[in-house]
Amino acid sequence: MAVAILSALFGGTRIALPSIGSIGVSTGIPYRQELPLLSAVFLTAVLGGAMAAHEEAGAPRVHRVRAVCLAVLTVATCVFSFVTESLAVGPGAGLVYVRSTLIWLGLALVSVRLFGHQLGWAVPLASALPLTWFSQEWWDWTANPAEDFFSWTLAALSLSLGSAAIAATRWRMYTFRSARGAWPAPVA
């Protein structure tokens, strides 16, 4: 909620960036385009904690509870962000904010799987750098209009990839591999 309110209040303020190749010229992008990254990374905190490694080895019910908790928080974040951005700028900006949050959430889930819960920000931040320096391109989901089909497709792909990455726990991968042949059990 704090990030959405921050975006509504100060989202139009531009982040000053030096221009490449022009001395003394600076450009900028609005904070509004980069703040959904924070919302997405904060959502992955649900998957972390002192018992996160033990929870991964838990029963299917534990995984369902974690998935439902993440889904409920994601929907609540998207609804609140859409409402605040719609009131501050317009419904189109609200949809772009939600789309950006969903894309970065998928990337953050991949980052959690690859690097651990403490580094859920690594892959989203790596994706933000090209968006910042090469903005206004066809692939820039933070600046494309709300009805851009490619950006919504990217959101669906990102969420699918992130969901698959989180679902691929060591024990599920062991079960999958053992069904295909003899693999030793993973060491806890």
CSV table of C-alpha atoms in Angstrom, one decimal:
chain,number,residue,atom,x,y,z
A,1,MET,CA,0.0,0.0,0.0
A,2,ALA,CA,2.8,2.3,0.8
A,3,VAL,CA,4.4,2.0,-2.6
A,4,ALA,CA,1.1,2.6,-4.4
A,5,ILE,CA,0.5,5.7,-2.3
A,6,LEU,CA,4.0,6.9,-2.9
A,7,SER,CA,3.5,6.4,-6.6
A,8,ALA,CA,0.2,8.3,-6.5
A,9,LEU,CA,1.8,11.2,-4.7
A,10,PHE,CA,5.2,11.4,-6.3
A,11,GLY,CA,5.0,9.2,-9.3
A,12,GLY,CA,5.2,12.0,-11.8
A,13,THR,CA,8.6,13.2,-10.4
A,14,ARG,CA,11.3,12.3,-12.9
A,15,ILE,CA,14.4,10.3,-12.0
A,16,ALA,CA,17.3,12.3,-13.5
A,17,LEU,CA,19.5,10.2,-15.8
A,18,PRO,CA,22.5,11.5,-17.6
A,19,SER,CA,22.2,11.4,-21.4
A,20,ILE,CA,24.6,9.1,-23.2
A,21,GLY,CA,26.6,11.1,-25.7
A,22,SER,CA,25.4,14.6,-24.8
A,23,ILE,CA,27.5,16.5,-22.3
A,24,GLY,CA,25.4,18.4,-19.7
A,25,VAL,CA,22.1,17.0,-20.9
A,26,SER,CA,20.0,14.9,-18.6
A,27,THR,CA,16.9,13.0,-19.3
A,28,GLY,CA,14.6,11.3,-16.9
A,29,ILE,CA,11.8,8.8,-16.4
A,30,PRO,CA,8.9,9.1,-13.9
A,31,TYR,CA,9.2,7.2,-10.7
A,32,ARG,CA,5.8,5.8,-11.6
A,33,GLN,CA,7.4,3.5,-14.1
A,34,GLU,CA,9.8,1.9,-11.7
A,35,LEU,CA,7.9,1.7,-8.4
A,36,PRO,CA,5.9,-1.4,-9.4
A,37,LEU,CA,9.3,-3.2,-9.1
A,38,LEU,CA,9.2,-2.5,-5.3
A,39,SER,CA,5.6,-3.8,-5.0
A,40,ALA,CA,6.6,-7.0,-6.8
A,41,VAL,CA,9.7,-7.6,-4.7
A,42,PHE,CA,7.8,-6.9,-1.5
A,43,LEU,CA,5.2,-9.6,-2.4
A,44,THR,CA,7.9,-12.2,-2.5
A,45,ALA,CA,8.6,-11.6,1.1
A,46,VAL,CA,5.7,-14.0,1.8
A,47,LEU,CA,7.8,-16.8,0.6
A,48,GLY,CA,10.8,-16.0,2.9
A,49,GLY,CA,11.3,-16.2,6.6
A,50,ALA,CA,13.3,-18.2,9.1
A,51,MET,CA,11.5,-21.4,8.2
A,52,ALA,CA,11.4,-21.0,4.4
A,53,ALA,CA,13.7,-23.9,3.7
A,54,HIS,CA,11.7,-26.2,5.9
A,55,GLU,CA,8.4,-25.0,4.4
A,56,GLU,CA,9.6,-26.1,1.0
A,57,ALA,CA,9.9,-29.6,2.2
A,58,GLY,CA,6.3,-29.4,3.7
A,59,ALA,CA,3.2,-31.2,2.7
A,60,PRO,CA,1.2,-30.1,-0.3
A,61,ARG,CA,-1.2,-28.3,2.0
A,62,VAL,CA,1.7,-26.0,3.1
A,63,HIS,CA,2.4,-25.2,-0.5
A,64,ARG,CA,-1.2,-24.5,-1.3
A,65,VAL,CA,-1.4,-22.1,1.7
A,66,ARG,CA,1.7,-20.3,0.6
A,67,ALA,CA,0.4,-20.0,-3.0
A,68,VAL,CA,-3.1,-18.8,-1.8
A,69,CYS,CA,-1.5,-16.2,0.5
A,70,LEU,CA,0.7,-14.9,-2.3
A,71,ALA,CA,-2.2,-14.9,-4.7
A,72,VAL,CA,-4.5,-13.0,-2.3
A,73,LEU,CA,-1.8,-10.4,-1.5
A,74,THR,CA,-1.1,-10.0,-5.2
A,75,VAL,CA,-4.7,-9.4,-6.0
A,76,ALA,CA,-5.0,-6.9,-3.1
A,77,THR,CA,-1.9,-5.1,-4.2
A,78,CYS,CA,-3.1,-4.9,-7.8
A,79,VAL,CA,-6.6,-3.6,-6.8
A,80,PHE,CA,-5.2,-1.0,-4.4
A,81,SER,CA,-2.5,0.1,-6.9
A,82,PHE,CA,-5.1,0.3,-9.7
A,83,VAL,CA,-7.4,2.4,-7.6
A,84,THR,CA,-4.7,4.8,-6.4
A,85,GLU,CA,-3.1,5.2,-9.8
A,86,SER,CA,-6.5,5.7,-11.5
A,87,LEU,CA,-7.4,8.4,-9.0
A,88,ALA,CA,-4.0,10.1,-9.4
A,89,VAL,CA,-3.5,9.9,-13.2
A,90,GLY,CA,-6.2,7.8,-14.9
A,91,PRO,CA,-7.3,4.2,-15.5
A,92,GLY,CA,-4.7,3.6,-18.2
A,93,ALA,CA,-1.9,4.4,-15.8
A,94,GLY,CA,-3.5,2.1,-13.2
A,95,LEU,CA,-3.5,-0.8,-15.7
A,96,VAL,CA,0.1,-0.1,-16.7
A,97,TYR,CA,1.1,-0.1,-13.0
A,98,VAL,CA,-0.7,-3.4,-12.4
A,99,ARG,CA,0.8,-5.0,-15.6
A,100,SER,CA,4.3,-3.9,-14.5
A,101,THR,CA,3.8,-5.3,-11.1
A,102,LEU,CA,2.7,-8.6,-12.5
A,103,ILE,CA,5.7,-8.8,-14.9
A,104,TRP,CA,8.1,-8.0,-12.1
A,105,LEU,CA,6.5,-10.4,-9.7
A,106,GLY,CA,7.1,-13.2,-12.2
A,107,LEU,CA,10.7,-12.2,-12.5
A,108,ALA,CA,11.0,-11.8,-8.7
A,109,LEU,CA,9.7,-15.4,-8.2
A,110,VAL,CA,12.3,-16.6,-10.7
A,111,SER,CA,14.9,-14.7,-8.8
A,112,VAL,CA,13.8,-16.2,-5.5
A,113,ARG,CA,14.1,-19.7,-7.0
A,114,LEU,CA,17.6,-19.0,-8.5
A,115,PHE,CA,19.2,-17.0,-5.8
A,116,GLY,CA,17.2,-17.5,-2.6
A,117,HIS,CA,14.7,-15.4,-0.7
A,118,GLN,CA,17.0,-12.6,0.2
A,119,LEU,CA,17.8,-11.9,-3.5
A,120,GLY,CA,14.3,-11.8,-4.9
A,121,TRP,CA,15.2,-8.3,-6.2
A,122,ALA,CA,18.1,-9.3,-8.4
A,123,VAL,CA,16.4,-10.4,-11.7
A,124,PRO,CA,13.8,-7.6,-11.5
A,125,LEU,CA,16.5,-5.0,-11.0
A,126,ALA,CA,18.5,-6.5,-13.9
A,127,SER,CA,15.5,-6.1,-16.1
A,128,ALA,CA,14.9,-2.5,-14.9
A,129,LEU,CA,18.3,-1.3,-16.1
A,130,PRO,CA,17.6,-1.7,-19.9
A,131,LEU,CA,14.1,-0.3,-19.4
A,132,THR,CA,15.6,2.8,-17.8
A,133,TRP,CA,18.4,3.4,-20.3
A,134,PHE,CA,16.5,2.3,-23.4
A,135,SER,CA,13.0,3.4,-22.6
A,136,GLN,CA,10.2,4.2,-25.1
A,137,GLU,CA,11.0,1.0,-27.2
A,138,TRP,CA,8.4,-1.5,-28.3
A,139,TRP,CA,9.3,-3.8,-25.5
A,140,ASP,CA,9.2,-1.3,-22.7
A,141,TRP,CA,6.2,-2.5,-20.7
A,142,THR,CA,6.4,0.4,-18.3
A,143,ALA,CA,5.8,3.0,-21.0
A,144,ASN,CA,3.5,1.1,-23.4
A,145,PRO,CA,-0.2,2.0,-23.4
A,146,ALA,CA,-2.5,0.0,-21.2
A,147,GLU,CA,-4.0,-1.9,-24.2
A,148,ASP,CA,-0.6,-3.1,-25.6
A,149,PHE,CA,-1.1,-6.8,-26.4
A,150,PHE,CA,2.6,-7.7,-26.3
A,151,SER,CA,3.1,-6.3,-22.7
A,152,TRP,CA,0.0,-8.2,-21.4
A,153,THR,CA,1.4,-11.4,-23.1
A,154,LEU,CA,4.7,-10.7,-21.4
A,155,ALA,CA,2.9,-10.4,-18.1
A,156,ALA,CA,1.2,-13.8,-18.6
A,157,LEU,CA,4.5,-15.4,-19.6
A,158,SER,CA,6.4,-13.9,-16.6
A,159,LEU,CA,3.8,-15.0,-14.1
A,160,SER,CA,3.7,-18.5,-15.6
A,161,LEU,CA,7.5,-18.8,-15.5
A,162,GLY,CA,7.6,-17.4,-11.9
A,163,SER,CA,4.8,-19.8,-10.8
A,164,ALA,CA,6.6,-22.7,-12.3
A,165,ALA,CA,9.9,-21.7,-10.7
A,166,ILE,CA,8.3,-21.5,-7.2
A,167,ALA,CA,6.5,-24.8,-7.7
A,168,ALA,CA,9.8,-26.6,-8.6
A,169,THR,CA,10.9,-27.3,-5.1
A,170,ARG,CA,13.7,-29.8,-4.5
A,171,TRP,CA,11.3,-32.5,-3.5
A,172,ARG,CA,9.0,-32.0,-6.4
A,173,MET,CA,12.0,-32.2,-8.8
A,174,TYR,CA,13.1,-35.4,-7.0
A,175,THR,CA,9.7,-36.9,-7.5
A,176,PHE,CA,9.7,-35.9,-11.2
A,177,ARG,CA,13.2,-37.3,-11.7
A,178,SER,CA,12.6,-40.5,-9.8
A,179,ALA,CA,9.5,-41.2,-11.9
A,180,ARG,CA,11.7,-41.1,-14.9
A,181,GLY,CA,14.6,-43.1,-13.5
A,182,ALA,CA,16.6,-43.8,-10.4
A,183,TRP,CA,17.9,-40.7,-8.8
A,184,PRO,CA,19.2,-40.3,-5.2
A,185,ALA,CA,17.2,-38.4,-2.7
A,186,PRO,CA,18.3,-34.8,-2.2
A,187,VAL,CA,20.2,-34.0,1.0
A,188,ALA,CA,18.4,-31.7,3.3
